[in-house]
Amino acid sequence: MATAPDVVLIDAGGTNIGSVRYALERLGVDAAMSDDPARIRAASHVILPGVGAAAPGMARLRASGLDAVIRDLTQPVLGVCLGMQLLFEHSEEGDTPCLGVVRGQVRHFPRAGGLRVPHMGWNALVAERDDPLLYGLESTDAHAYFVHSYAAPLGPDTLARSDHGMAFSAVVRRGNFCGMQFHPERSAAVGARLLGNFLALDPAA
Amino acid sequence: MLTRRLIPCLDVRDGQVVKGVRFRDHKVMGGIVDLALRYRDAGADELVFYDITASPEGRRVDRAWVERVARVIDIPFCVAGGIRSVDDAREVLHAGADKVSVNSPALERPALVGELAEAFGVQCVVVGVDSLRDADGEWRVRQYTGDPDKTRALRRRTLDWVAEAQRLGAGEIVLNCMGTDGVRAGYDIEQLAAVRAICSVPLVASGGAGTPAHFAEVFAQADVDAALAASVFHSGAIAIPDLKRSLREAGIAVRP
């Protein structure tokens, strides 16, 4: 990238925001944290981290008017974990209407069949489509660290999948809106690569 | 496919990693950040830092080291020891820990588990269980095992407590089998399998690892999601890359 990205992290109340900021630090990027719409709009890249439940997460964004701000952003936006789930149309968790910038619905993992939930640990990423967000991972046996009980089935915006009782979207992208269901900030070299790929996306594209 | 996790456990006292789990005469092994990085580079899937400074004395500790670890480490880590309230947990999670583990305080006041799950989500809440088989053949829970003088045997059956902890909102259970702990003769497969049968959240085996074969056995026979160990990793008796190789040969899925 020509100039250093100006990254803003939206504080949606998740406990992983510090970890995401440190991961960016390790990539040489000093990210700002903000809930100020003007500051968010001015960023080259916006990240919505998030750990917790969908309903309070969306409620917090709506209360501050950030839901509309995020929907209208044109620069690259990355939702991480719950932050990715909020990009979809709807989450079964708390029957929550979400931002709707990525197509699909978020559901609970199957409750039958002895499936262990939360889905917690390192699972394989399998590319479904070519995309700059996945650069460097095509030929590798890439694993990422997941911790979640809800997931989006494969859909038109799925870039990479993972499997746990069902195939689900691990990486999604629709236009400037990107999502990672796992924690890139805790996914060792694979996570650093994916975060770097996101930061390399052109803000004006 | 979800891989099985290998988790070195580091005991932390006054900001340093010490050796001598649950015994006196702790010897300083090194700096927390240095050791955390070494395990990360070796391919550990996760780390547990067991803060032994505070728990038995019931005092709070300086958690600045949690932030130092979070800055340099890019694998998940859990902090155990001395977490007695939502505020304690928030401090540790906001400093960058991915999970908190509660043991004796959850036995004192089981509602703590639900409060933590409500505040941070079940994925952050690990319940550690210290368990020993009594003369009547029942596995029962032990409390305050951090200090041999204060350790108490409870009437609570281990299987009942694991079931209750899940109901309350535990997102993961670490079962420390005290009968095999420190002996390096293998994990307590029988007990772990019994707990596995009633545990629908991830289950971590602790206590007894001595050889790579012990890890393969506990994954294959007790179907645990992760295996925790301390001394075999710290002493260098088992190197994680070698262990992963032997697990892969035994048909166990591990992260490359």
Coordinates of C-alpha atoms in Angstrom, one line a residue:
Chain A
M1 CA 0.0 0.0 0.0
A2 CA 1.2 3.5 -0.8
T3 CA 0.6 5.1 2.6
A4 CA 0.0 3.6 6.0
P5 CA -3.7 2.7 6.5
D6 CA -5.6 4.9 8.9
V7 CA -7.5 2.2 10.8
V8 CA -10.4 2.9 13.2
L9 CA -11.7 0.2 15.5
I10 CA -15.4 0.7 16.4
D11 CA -15.8 0.0 20.1
A12 CA -19.0 -2.1 20.2
G13 CA -18.3 -3.2 23.7
G14 CA -16.5 -6.4 22.9
T15 CA -13.7 -7.6 25.1
N16 CA -11.4 -8.4 22.2
I17 CA -10.9 -4.9 21.0
G18 CA -7.6 -4.6 22.8
S19 CA -6.3 -7.9 21.2
V20 CA -7.3 -6.7 17.8
R21 CA -5.5 -3.4 18.3
Y22 CA -2.3 -5.3 19.5
A23 CA -2.5 -7.5 16.4
L24 CA -2.5 -4.4 14.2
E25 CA 0.4 -3.0 16.2
R26 CA 2.3 -6.2 15.4
L27 CA 1.7 -5.3 11.7
G28 CA 3.0 -1.8 12.3
V29 CA -0.4 -0.1 12.4
D30 CA -1.4 2.1 15.2
A31 CA -5.2 1.9 15.1
A32 CA -7.5 4.4 16.7
M33 CA -10.6 3.5 18.7
S34 CA -13.7 5.6 18.1
D35 CA -17.4 5.8 18.1
D36 CA -17.4 9.3 16.4
P37 CA -19.2 9.0 13.0
A38 CA -16.9 11.7 11.4
R39 CA -13.8 9.9 12.6
I40 CA -15.1 6.6 11.4
R41 CA -16.0 8.0 8.0
A42 CA -12.6 9.5 7.6
A43 CA -10.7 6.2 8.2
S44 CA -9.1 4.2 5.3
H45 CA -10.1 0.9 7.0
V46 CA -12.7 0.2 9.6
I47 CA -12.8 -2.8 11.9
L48 CA -15.8 -3.9 14.0
P49 CA -14.5 -6.4 16.5
G50 CA -16.9 -8.0 18.9
V51 CA -17.3 -10.7 21.5
G52 CA -20.6 -11.3 23.1
A53 CA -24.2 -11.6 22.0
A54 CA -25.9 -10.3 18.8
A55 CA -28.9 -8.5 20.4
P56 CA -26.9 -6.2 22.8
G57 CA -24.3 -5.7 20.1
M58 CA -26.9 -4.4 17.6
A59 CA -28.7 -2.4 20.4
R60 CA -25.4 -0.6 21.2
L61 CA -24.8 0.2 17.5
R62 CA -28.4 1.5 17.0
A63 CA -28.4 3.5 20.2
S64 CA -25.4 5.5 19.0
G65 CA -26.6 5.7 15.4
L66 CA -23.6 3.7 14.3
D67 CA -25.7 1.1 12.4
A68 CA -26.5 3.7 9.7
V69 CA -23.0 5.0 9.7
I70 CA -21.5 1.5 9.1
R71 CA -24.1 0.6 6.4
D72 CA -23.0 3.8 4.4
L73 CA -19.3 3.2 4.6
T74 CA -17.5 2.8 1.3
Q75 CA -14.0 2.0 2.5
P76 CA -13.0 -1.6 3.5
V77 CA -14.9 -2.7 6.6
L78 CA -14.0 -5.9 8.5
G79 CA -16.3 -7.6 11.1
V80 CA -14.5 -10.0 13.4
C81 CA -16.4 -12.9 15.1
L82 CA -19.6 -11.3 16.4
G83 CA -18.7 -8.2 14.3
M84 CA -19.0 -10.4 11.2
Q85 CA -22.3 -11.9 12.3
L86 CA -23.7 -8.3 12.7
L87 CA -22.9 -7.7 9.0
F88 CA -25.5 -10.3 8.0
E89 CA -29.3 -9.7 7.5
H90 CA -30.4 -11.5 10.7
S91 CA -29.2 -13.5 13.6
E92 CA -31.1 -16.3 15.3
E93 CA -29.4 -15.2 18.5
G94 CA -32.0 -13.1 20.3
D95 CA -34.0 -13.0 16.9
T96 CA -31.9 -9.9 16.0
P97 CA -32.2 -8.0 12.8
C98 CA -28.6 -7.1 11.8
L99 CA -26.9 -4.6 9.4
G100 CA -27.8 -6.5 6.2
V101 CA -24.7 -5.6 4.2
V102 CA -23.8 -9.3 3.7
R103 CA -26.4 -11.7 2.4
G104 CA -27.5 -14.5 4.7
Q105 CA -28.7 -15.4 8.2
V106 CA -26.8 -16.4 11.2
R107 CA -27.9 -19.6 13.0
H108 CA -27.1 -21.7 16.1
F109 CA -24.9 -24.8 15.4
P110 CA -27.1 -27.9 15.2
R111 CA -28.2 -28.8 18.7
A112 CA -28.4 -32.5 18.1
G113 CA -25.9 -35.2 17.3
G114 CA -23.6 -34.6 20.2
L115 CA -22.0 -31.6 18.5
R116 CA -19.8 -29.7 20.9
V117 CA -20.8 -26.1 21.2
P118 CA -19.2 -23.5 21.5
H119 CA -17.1 -24.4 18.4
M120 CA -13.8 -23.7 20.1
G121 CA -10.4 -24.3 18.7
W122 CA -8.3 -24.4 15.5
N123 CA -10.2 -25.4 12.4
A124 CA -9.2 -25.6 8.7
L125 CA -10.1 -22.7 6.3
V126 CA -11.1 -23.9 2.9
A127 CA -11.2 -21.3 0.1
E128 CA -14.4 -21.3 -1.9
R129 CA -13.5 -18.4 -4.2
D130 CA -10.5 -16.4 -5.2
D131 CA -10.2 -13.1 -3.5
P132 CA -7.4 -10.7 -2.5
L133 CA -8.5 -11.2 1.1
L134 CA -7.3 -14.8 0.9
Y135 CA -3.9 -14.1 -0.8
G136 CA -1.2 -16.5 0.4
L137 CA -3.6 -19.1 1.8
E138 CA -4.6 -20.9 -1.3
S139 CA -2.0 -23.7 -1.2
T140 CA -1.5 -23.9 2.5
D141 CA -3.2 -26.0 5.2
A142 CA -4.4 -22.9 6.9
H143 CA -6.1 -23.2 10.4
A144 CA -7.7 -20.4 12.3
Y145 CA -8.9 -20.0 15.9
F146 CA -12.6 -20.1 16.4
V147 CA -14.8 -19.5 19.4
H148 CA -18.6 -19.2 18.7
S149 CA -21.9 -20.9 19.0
Y150 CA -23.6 -19.2 16.0
A151 CA -22.6 -19.2 12.4
A152 CA -23.8 -18.4 8.9
P153 CA -24.3 -21.2 6.4
L154 CA -22.5 -20.9 3.1
G155 CA -24.0 -18.2 0.9
P156 CA -23.4 -16.0 -2.1
D157 CA -20.8 -13.9 -0.2
T158 CA -18.8 -16.8 1.3
L159 CA -15.1 -16.7 0.4
A160 CA -13.9 -19.5 2.7
R161 CA -15.6 -22.1 4.7
S162 CA -15.0 -24.2 7.7
D163 CA -16.8 -27.3 9.0
H164 CA -18.3 -28.1 12.4
G165 CA -21.4 -30.3 12.2
M166 CA -22.3 -28.2 9.2
A167 CA -20.4 -26.2 6.6
F168 CA -20.3 -22.5 7.5
S169 CA -18.9 -19.2 6.4
A170 CA -15.5 -18.6 7.8
V171 CA -14.6 -15.6 5.6
V172 CA -17.2 -13.5 3.7
R173 CA -17.0 -10.5 1.5
R174 CA -19.6 -8.4 -0.3
G175 CA -18.0 -5.3 -2.0
N176 CA -16.2 -3.4 0.7
F177 CA -17.7 -5.4 3.6
C178 CA -15.6 -8.3 4.8
G179 CA -16.1 -10.7 7.7
M180 CA -14.0 -13.3 9.6
Q181 CA -15.8 -15.6 11.9
F182 CA -12.6 -16.7 13.6
H183 CA -10.2 -14.5 15.5
P184 CA -7.4 -13.3 13.2
E185 CA -5.8 -11.6 16.2
R186 CA -5.4 -15.0 17.8
S187 CA -4.7 -17.1 14.7
A188 CA -0.9 -16.9 14.6
A189 CA 0.7 -16.4 11.2
V190 CA -2.5 -17.2 9.3
G191 CA -4.4 -14.5 11.1
A192 CA -1.7 -12.0 10.6
R193 CA -1.7 -12.7 6.9
L194 CA -5.4 -12.3 6.6
L195 CA -5.4 -9.0 8.6
G196 CA -2.5 -7.8 6.3
N197 CA -4.6 -8.7 3.3
F198 CA -7.5 -6.7 4.6
L199 CA -5.3 -3.7 5.3
A200 CA -4.0 -4.0 1.7
L201 CA -7.5 -3.6 0.2
D202 CA -7.7 -0.3 -1.6
P203 CA -9.9 2.2 0.3
A204 CA -11.0 3.8 -3.0
A205 CA -11.8 0.7 -4.9
Chain B
M1 CA -12.0 -30.5 10.9
L2 CA -11.7 -29.1 14.4
T3 CA -8.2 -30.1 15.7
R4 CA -7.3 -31.2 19.2
R5 CA -5.5 -28.6 21.2
L6 CA -2.2 -28.8 23.2
I7 CA -2.1 -26.4 26.1
P8 CA 1.0 -25.7 28.2
C9 CA 0.1 -24.3 31.6
L10 CA 2.4 -21.7 33.1
D11 CA 2.3 -20.9 36.8
V12 CA 2.7 -17.2 37.5
R13 CA 3.8 -15.7 40.8
D14 CA 4.5 -12.0 41.2
G15 CA 4.8 -11.5 37.5
Q16 CA 7.2 -14.4 36.8
V17 CA 6.8 -18.0 35.7
V18 CA 7.6 -20.4 38.5
K19 CA 8.0 -24.1 38.7
G20 CA 6.6 -26.4 41.3
V21 CA 2.9 -26.6 40.7
R22 CA 1.0 -26.5 43.9
F23 CA 4.0 -27.1 46.0
R24 CA 6.1 -24.8 48.0
D25 CA 9.7 -23.9 47.1
H26 CA 8.8 -22.3 43.8
K27 CA 11.7 -21.8 41.5
V28 CA 11.7 -18.9 39.0
M29 CA 11.7 -20.3 35.4
G30 CA 11.8 -17.1 33.5
G31 CA 9.9 -14.1 32.3
I32 CA 6.2 -14.6 31.3
V33 CA 6.6 -13.0 27.9
D34 CA 9.7 -14.9 27.0
L35 CA 8.2 -18.3 27.9
A36 CA 4.9 -17.4 26.2
L37 CA 6.7 -16.6 23.0
R38 CA 8.8 -19.8 23.2
Y39 CA 5.6 -21.9 23.4
R40 CA 3.9 -19.9 20.7
D41 CA 6.9 -20.6 18.4
A42 CA 6.9 -24.3 19.3
G43 CA 3.3 -24.6 18.1
A44 CA 1.3 -24.5 21.3
D45 CA -2.4 -24.1 20.4
E46 CA -3.3 -22.1 23.5
L47 CA -1.7 -21.1 26.8
V48 CA -3.1 -21.1 30.3
F49 CA -1.5 -18.8 32.9
Y50 CA -2.3 -19.9 36.4
D51 CA -1.8 -16.9 38.7
I52 CA -0.9 -18.6 42.0
T53 CA -0.1 -15.3 43.7
A54 CA -3.6 -14.5 44.8
S55 CA -6.1 -17.3 45.1
P56 CA -5.4 -18.9 48.5
E57 CA -4.9 -15.6 50.2
G58 CA -7.9 -14.1 48.6
R59 CA -6.1 -11.0 47.4
R60 CA -6.1 -9.3 44.1
V61 CA -2.9 -9.1 42.0
D62 CA -1.2 -6.9 39.6
R63 CA -2.4 -7.9 36.1
A64 CA -0.1 -5.7 34.0
W65 CA 1.6 -8.8 32.7
V66 CA -1.7 -9.9 31.1
E67 CA -1.5 -6.9 28.8
R68 CA 2.2 -7.5 28.1
V69 CA 1.4 -11.1 27.0
A70 CA -1.6 -9.9 24.9
R71 CA 0.6 -7.5 23.0
V72 CA 3.1 -10.1 21.8
I73 CA 1.1 -13.3 21.7
D74 CA -1.0 -14.2 18.6
I75 CA -2.5 -17.4 20.0
P76 CA -5.4 -17.5 22.5
F77 CA -4.7 -17.5 26.2
C78 CA -6.6 -18.0 29.4
V79 CA -6.0 -16.6 32.8
A80 CA -6.8 -18.7 35.9
G81 CA -6.4 -17.8 39.6
G82 CA -7.8 -15.1 41.8
I83 CA -10.9 -14.3 39.7
R84 CA -13.7 -13.9 42.1
S85 CA -16.0 -11.4 40.5
V86 CA -17.2 -9.9 37.2
D87 CA -15.0 -6.9 37.9
D88 CA -11.9 -9.2 38.3
A89 CA -12.8 -10.9 35.0
R90 CA -13.4 -7.7 33.2
E91 CA -9.9 -6.4 34.2
V92 CA -8.3 -9.6 32.8
L93 CA -10.3 -9.8 29.6
H94 CA -9.9 -6.1 28.8
A95 CA -6.2 -6.5 29.3
G96 CA -6.3 -8.9 26.4
A97 CA -7.0 -12.4 27.8
D98 CA -9.3 -14.5 25.7
K99 CA -10.8 -16.5 28.6
V100 CA -10.9 -16.6 32.3
S101 CA -10.9 -19.8 34.4
V102 CA -12.6 -20.0 37.8
N103 CA -12.3 -22.8 40.2
S104 CA -12.6 -22.3 44.0
P105 CA -14.6 -19.0 43.8
A106 CA -17.1 -20.8 41.6
L107 CA -17.5 -23.5 44.3
E108 CA -18.0 -20.8 47.0
R109 CA -20.6 -19.1 44.9
P110 CA -21.8 -21.0 41.8
A111 CA -23.8 -17.9 40.6
L112 CA -20.4 -16.4 39.6
V113 CA -20.4 -18.7 36.6
G114 CA -23.7 -17.4 35.3
E115 CA -22.7 -13.8 36.0
L116 CA -19.6 -14.2 34.0
A117 CA -21.4 -15.8 31.1
E118 CA -24.0 -13.1 31.1
A119 CA -21.4 -10.3 31.1
F120 CA -19.0 -11.7 28.6
G121 CA -20.5 -14.7 26.8
V122 CA -20.0 -18.4 27.6
Q123 CA -17.0 -18.5 25.3
C124 CA -15.0 -16.6 27.8
V125 CA -15.9 -18.7 30.8
V126 CA -13.9 -21.7 31.7
V127 CA -14.6 -23.7 34.9
G128 CA -11.7 -25.5 36.4
V129 CA -12.5 -28.6 38.4
D130 CA -10.1 -30.4 40.8
S131 CA -11.3 -33.9 41.3
L132 CA -10.2 -37.0 43.3
R133 CA -11.7 -40.4 43.8
D134 CA -12.8 -41.1 47.3
A135 CA -12.6 -44.4 49.2
D136 CA -16.3 -45.1 48.3
G137 CA -15.4 -45.0 44.6
E138 CA -17.1 -41.6 43.9
W139 CA -15.1 -38.8 42.2
R140 CA -15.6 -35.6 44.3
V141 CA -14.5 -32.0 44.0
R142 CA -11.6 -30.5 45.9
Q143 CA -11.4 -26.8 46.8
Y144 CA -8.4 -24.5 47.5
T145 CA -5.9 -27.0 46.0
G146 CA -3.5 -24.1 45.5
D147 CA -2.4 -24.5 49.1
P148 CA -2.0 -28.0 50.5
D149 CA -2.9 -26.7 54.0
K150 CA -6.2 -25.2 52.9
T151 CA -7.3 -27.9 50.4
R152 CA -10.8 -29.2 51.3
A153 CA -12.7 -32.2 50.2
L154 CA -16.3 -31.4 49.3
R155 CA -19.3 -33.6 49.3
R156 CA -20.1 -32.4 45.8
R157 CA -19.7 -35.2 43.2
T158 CA -17.6 -34.2 40.3
L159 CA -20.2 -35.3 37.7
D160 CA -22.9 -33.2 39.4
W161 CA -20.6 -30.1 39.5
V162 CA -19.7 -30.4 35.8
A163 CA -23.4 -30.7 34.9
E164 CA -24.3 -27.7 37.1
A165 CA -21.4 -25.6 35.8
Q166 CA -22.6 -26.2 32.2
R167 CA -26.1 -25.3 33.2
L168 CA -24.9 -22.1 34.7
G169 CA -23.0 -21.0 31.6
A170 CA -19.5 -22.6 31.5
G171 CA -18.2 -22.6 27.9
E172 CA -15.4 -25.0 28.7
I173 CA -14.4 -27.4 31.5
V174 CA -10.9 -28.2 32.6
L175 CA -10.9 -31.4 34.6
N176 CA -7.8 -31.7 36.7
C177 CA -7.5 -35.3 37.9
M178 CA -5.6 -35.0 41.1
G179 CA -5.0 -38.7 41.4
T180 CA -2.8 -38.7 38.3
D181 CA -1.5 -35.2 38.6
G182 CA 2.3 -34.9 38.8
V183 CA 2.8 -38.7 38.5
R184 CA 3.4 -38.6 34.7
A185 CA 1.8 -42.1 34.4
G186 CA -0.9 -41.0 32.0
Y187 CA -4.2 -39.1 32.1
D188 CA -7.1 -40.5 34.1
I189 CA -8.9 -41.9 31.1
E190 CA -11.7 -43.5 33.1
Q191 CA -12.7 -40.3 34.9
L192 CA -12.3 -38.1 31.8
A193 CA -14.5 -40.5 29.7
A194 CA -17.1 -40.4 32.5
V195 CA -17.1 -36.6 32.5
R196 CA -17.0 -36.5 28.7
A197 CA -20.2 -38.5 28.6
I198 CA -22.1 -35.7 30.3
C199 CA -20.1 -32.7 28.9
S200 CA -21.4 -31.0 25.8
V201 CA -19.0 -28.1 25.9
P202 CA -15.3 -28.4 25.2
L203 CA -13.4 -30.6 27.8
V204 CA -9.8 -30.1 28.6
A205 CA -7.8 -33.0 30.3
S206 CA -5.3 -32.1 33.0
G207 CA -3.1 -34.1 35.2
G208 CA -0.8 -37.1 34.3
A209 CA 0.9 -36.4 31.0
G210 CA 4.3 -38.1 30.8
T211 CA 4.8 -39.4 27.3
P212 CA 3.5 -38.6 23.8
A213 CA 1.4 -41.8 24.0
H214 CA -0.5 -40.4 26.9
F215 CA -1.7 -37.6 24.8
A216 CA -2.8 -39.9 22.0
E217 CA -4.6 -42.1 24.5
V218 CA -6.6 -39.3 26.1
F219 CA -7.7 -37.9 22.7
A220 CA -8.6 -41.3 21.3
Q221 CA -10.1 -42.9 24.4
A222 CA -11.6 -40.0 26.4
D223 CA -12.4 -37.9 23.3
V224 CA -11.3 -34.7 25.1
D225 CA -10.9 -31.5 23.0
A226 CA -7.6 -30.4 24.5
A227 CA -4.9 -31.7 26.7
L228 CA -3.2 -29.5 29.2
A229 CA 0.3 -30.2 30.7
A230 CA 2.9 -28.3 32.6
S231 CA 6.0 -30.2 33.7
V232 CA 6.6 -32.4 30.6
F233 CA 6.6 -29.2 28.5
H234 CA 8.6 -27.0 30.9
S235 CA 11.3 -29.7 31.5
G236 CA 11.7 -30.2 27.8
A237 CA 10.8 -33.9 28.2
I238 CA 8.3 -33.4 25.4
A239 CA 8.8 -30.9 22.6
I240 CA 5.5 -29.8 21.0
P241 CA 6.6 -30.3 17.4
D242 CA 7.6 -33.9 18.1
L243 CA 4.3 -34.4 20.0
K244 CA 2.3 -33.1 17.1
R245 CA 4.1 -35.4 14.7
S246 CA 3.4 -38.5 16.9
L247 CA -0.2 -37.5 17.3
R248 CA -0.6 -37.1 13.5
E249 CA 0.9 -40.6 13.1
A250 CA -1.7 -41.9 15.5
G251 CA -4.4 -40.4 13.4
I252 CA -5.2 -37.5 15.7
A253 CA -6.0 -34.2 14.0
V254 CA -3.7 -31.4 15.2
R255 CA -3.0 -27.9 13.8
P256 CA 0.0 -27.9 11.5

